[in-house]
XYZ file of C-alpha atoms in Angstrom:
200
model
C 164.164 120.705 71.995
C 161.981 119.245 68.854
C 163.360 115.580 67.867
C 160.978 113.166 65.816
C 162.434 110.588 68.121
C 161.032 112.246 71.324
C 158.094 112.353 69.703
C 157.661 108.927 68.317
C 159.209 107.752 71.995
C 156.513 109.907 73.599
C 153.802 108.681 71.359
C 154.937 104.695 71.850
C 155.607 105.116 75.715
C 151.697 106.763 76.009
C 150.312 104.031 74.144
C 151.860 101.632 76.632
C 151.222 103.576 79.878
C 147.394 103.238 78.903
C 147.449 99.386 78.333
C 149.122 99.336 81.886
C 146.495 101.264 83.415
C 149.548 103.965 84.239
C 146.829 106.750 82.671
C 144.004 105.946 84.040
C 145.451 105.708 87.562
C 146.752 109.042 87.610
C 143.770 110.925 86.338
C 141.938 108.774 88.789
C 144.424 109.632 91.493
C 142.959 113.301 92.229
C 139.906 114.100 94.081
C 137.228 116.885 93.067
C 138.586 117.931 89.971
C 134.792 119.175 88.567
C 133.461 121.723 89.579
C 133.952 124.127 92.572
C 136.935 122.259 94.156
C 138.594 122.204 91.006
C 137.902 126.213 90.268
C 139.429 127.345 94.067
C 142.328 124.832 92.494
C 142.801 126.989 89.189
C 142.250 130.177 90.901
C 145.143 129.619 92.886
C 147.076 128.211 90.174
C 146.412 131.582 88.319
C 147.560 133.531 91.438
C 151.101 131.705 91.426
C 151.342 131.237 87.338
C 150.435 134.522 85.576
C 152.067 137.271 83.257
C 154.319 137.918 86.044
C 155.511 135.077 86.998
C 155.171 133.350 83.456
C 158.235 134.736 80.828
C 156.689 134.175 77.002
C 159.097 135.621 74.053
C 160.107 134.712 70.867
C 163.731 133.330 70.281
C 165.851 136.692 69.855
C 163.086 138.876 71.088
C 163.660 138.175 74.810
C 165.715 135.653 77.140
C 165.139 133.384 80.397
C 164.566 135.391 83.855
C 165.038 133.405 86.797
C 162.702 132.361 89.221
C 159.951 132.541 86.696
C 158.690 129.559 84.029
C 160.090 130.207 80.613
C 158.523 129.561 78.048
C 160.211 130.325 73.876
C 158.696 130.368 70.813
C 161.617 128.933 68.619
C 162.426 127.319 65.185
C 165.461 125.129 64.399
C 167.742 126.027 62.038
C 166.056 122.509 60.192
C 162.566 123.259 60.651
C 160.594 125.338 59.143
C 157.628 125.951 61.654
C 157.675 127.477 65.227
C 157.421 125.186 68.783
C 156.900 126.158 71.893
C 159.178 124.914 74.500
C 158.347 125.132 78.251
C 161.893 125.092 79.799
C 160.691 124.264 83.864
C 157.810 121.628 82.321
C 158.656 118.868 84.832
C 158.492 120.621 87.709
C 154.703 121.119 86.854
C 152.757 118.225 87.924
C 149.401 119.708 88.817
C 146.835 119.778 85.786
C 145.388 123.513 87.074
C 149.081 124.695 87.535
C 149.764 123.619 83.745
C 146.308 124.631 82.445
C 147.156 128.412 84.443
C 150.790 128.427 82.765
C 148.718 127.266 79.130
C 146.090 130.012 79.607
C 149.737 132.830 79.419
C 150.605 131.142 76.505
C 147.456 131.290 74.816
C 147.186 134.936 75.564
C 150.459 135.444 74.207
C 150.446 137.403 69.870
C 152.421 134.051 69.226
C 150.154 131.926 70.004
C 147.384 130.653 67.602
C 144.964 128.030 68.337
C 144.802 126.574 64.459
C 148.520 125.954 65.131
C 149.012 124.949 68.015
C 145.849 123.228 69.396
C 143.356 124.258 72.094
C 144.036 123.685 75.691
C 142.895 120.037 76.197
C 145.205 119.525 73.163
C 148.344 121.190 74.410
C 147.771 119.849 78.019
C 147.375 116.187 76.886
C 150.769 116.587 75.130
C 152.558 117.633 78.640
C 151.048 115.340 80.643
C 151.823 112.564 77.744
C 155.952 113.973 77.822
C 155.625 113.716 81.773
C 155.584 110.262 81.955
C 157.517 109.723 79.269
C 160.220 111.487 81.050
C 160.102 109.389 84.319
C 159.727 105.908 82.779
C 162.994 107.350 81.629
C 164.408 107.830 83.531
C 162.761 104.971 85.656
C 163.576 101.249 86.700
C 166.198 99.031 84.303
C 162.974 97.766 82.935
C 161.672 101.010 81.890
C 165.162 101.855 81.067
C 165.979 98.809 78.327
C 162.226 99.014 76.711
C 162.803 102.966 76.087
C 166.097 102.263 74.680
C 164.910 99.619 72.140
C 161.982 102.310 71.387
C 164.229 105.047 70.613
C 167.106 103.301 69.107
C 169.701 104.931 71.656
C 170.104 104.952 75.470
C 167.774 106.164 78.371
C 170.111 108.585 79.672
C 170.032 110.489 75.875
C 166.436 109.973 75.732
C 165.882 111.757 79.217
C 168.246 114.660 78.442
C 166.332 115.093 75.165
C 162.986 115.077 77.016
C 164.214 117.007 79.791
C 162.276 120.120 78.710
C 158.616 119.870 76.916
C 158.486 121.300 73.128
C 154.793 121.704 71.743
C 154.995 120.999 68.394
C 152.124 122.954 65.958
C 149.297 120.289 64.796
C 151.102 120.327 61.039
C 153.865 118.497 61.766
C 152.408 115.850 64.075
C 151.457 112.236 62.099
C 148.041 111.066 61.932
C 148.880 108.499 64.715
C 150.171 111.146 67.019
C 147.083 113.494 66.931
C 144.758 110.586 67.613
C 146.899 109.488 70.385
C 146.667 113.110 71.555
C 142.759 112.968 71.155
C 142.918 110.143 73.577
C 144.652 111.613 75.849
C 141.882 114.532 75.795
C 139.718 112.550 76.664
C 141.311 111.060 79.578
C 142.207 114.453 80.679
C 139.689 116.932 79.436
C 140.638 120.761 80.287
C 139.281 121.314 83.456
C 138.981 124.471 83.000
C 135.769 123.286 80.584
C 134.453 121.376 82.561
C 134.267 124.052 85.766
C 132.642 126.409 83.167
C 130.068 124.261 82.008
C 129.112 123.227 85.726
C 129.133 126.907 86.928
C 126.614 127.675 83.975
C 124.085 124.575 85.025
């Protein structure tokens, strides 16, 4: 759930996944992304990830349902804003899978953009606690840097980042919405960039 470790872990490990060329590999790695490709890609995202396959509540205003992605609108008993947390996030690899799952979120009456961030924004931040979760959980190398980040083992820092939290822009740092912004622009919302080709 929300830690200020994760966070600063996430933040740290992104920063060093660009320098090694990690990001820019992997948003280089996919083929026809713009334009039509890209919108059969989200159209069949949105057939598999929709309102009924997608479970949205509010902690004590619903519970998980199996065989669907959960995602809870909850607050900590020590914080005093609302995060989203996306229980099944690492199973979701594909940008127009998360950007379908995003687009049930955004439609939910918890969900507000001045919050929470636009699509690009909230997108960057899974993709960003993706890889932080395998270098976590990858090599010894991997393993010994992320435990001198975080200041306690890889195996804790995994099971902390096991699920994704989005945090609301308010209680992010300066640092860690302009490392967000970067990561927009490394992976812009797709889903922009189809509409804007579509209206050329």
């Amino acid at each position: 759930m929300t830690n200020r470790i994760i966070i600063r872990l996430i933040a740290a490990l992104a920063v060093l996944a660009m320098l090694a060329g990690m990001v820019v590999a992997a948003a280089n790695a996919e083929d026809g992304k713009n334009g039509t490709d890209y919108a059969l890609r989200l159209e069949r995202a949105r057939e598999k990830y929709n309102g009924k396959t997608v479970n949205v509540y509010r902690k004590g205003w619903g519970y998980i349902q199996s065989k669907k992605i959960n995602v809870c609108f909850y607050k900590s008993p020590k914080e005093k804003y609302y995060a989203i947390n996306i229980r099944e996030s690492l199973k979701i690899t594909d940008e127009a899978e998360m950007e379908a799952i995003l687009e049930v979120i955004m439609q939910n009456e918890n969900y507000d953009e001045a919050v929470y961030g636009d699509m690009a924004f909230m997108k960057a931040q899974w993709i960003t606690h993706n890889i932080a979760y395998e270098l976590a959980t990858g090599n010894p190398e991997t393993r010994k840097l992320i435990a001198t980040l975080a200041g306690e083992t890889a195996v804790k820092v995994a099971e902390r980042a096991r699920e994704l939290d989005l945090s609301p822009i308010c209680s992010m740092s300066e640092q860690e919405k302009a490392l967000t912004e970067k990561i927009m622009q490394l992976f812009p919302a797709q889903q922009d960039q189809t509409e804007k080709t579509a209206q050329k």
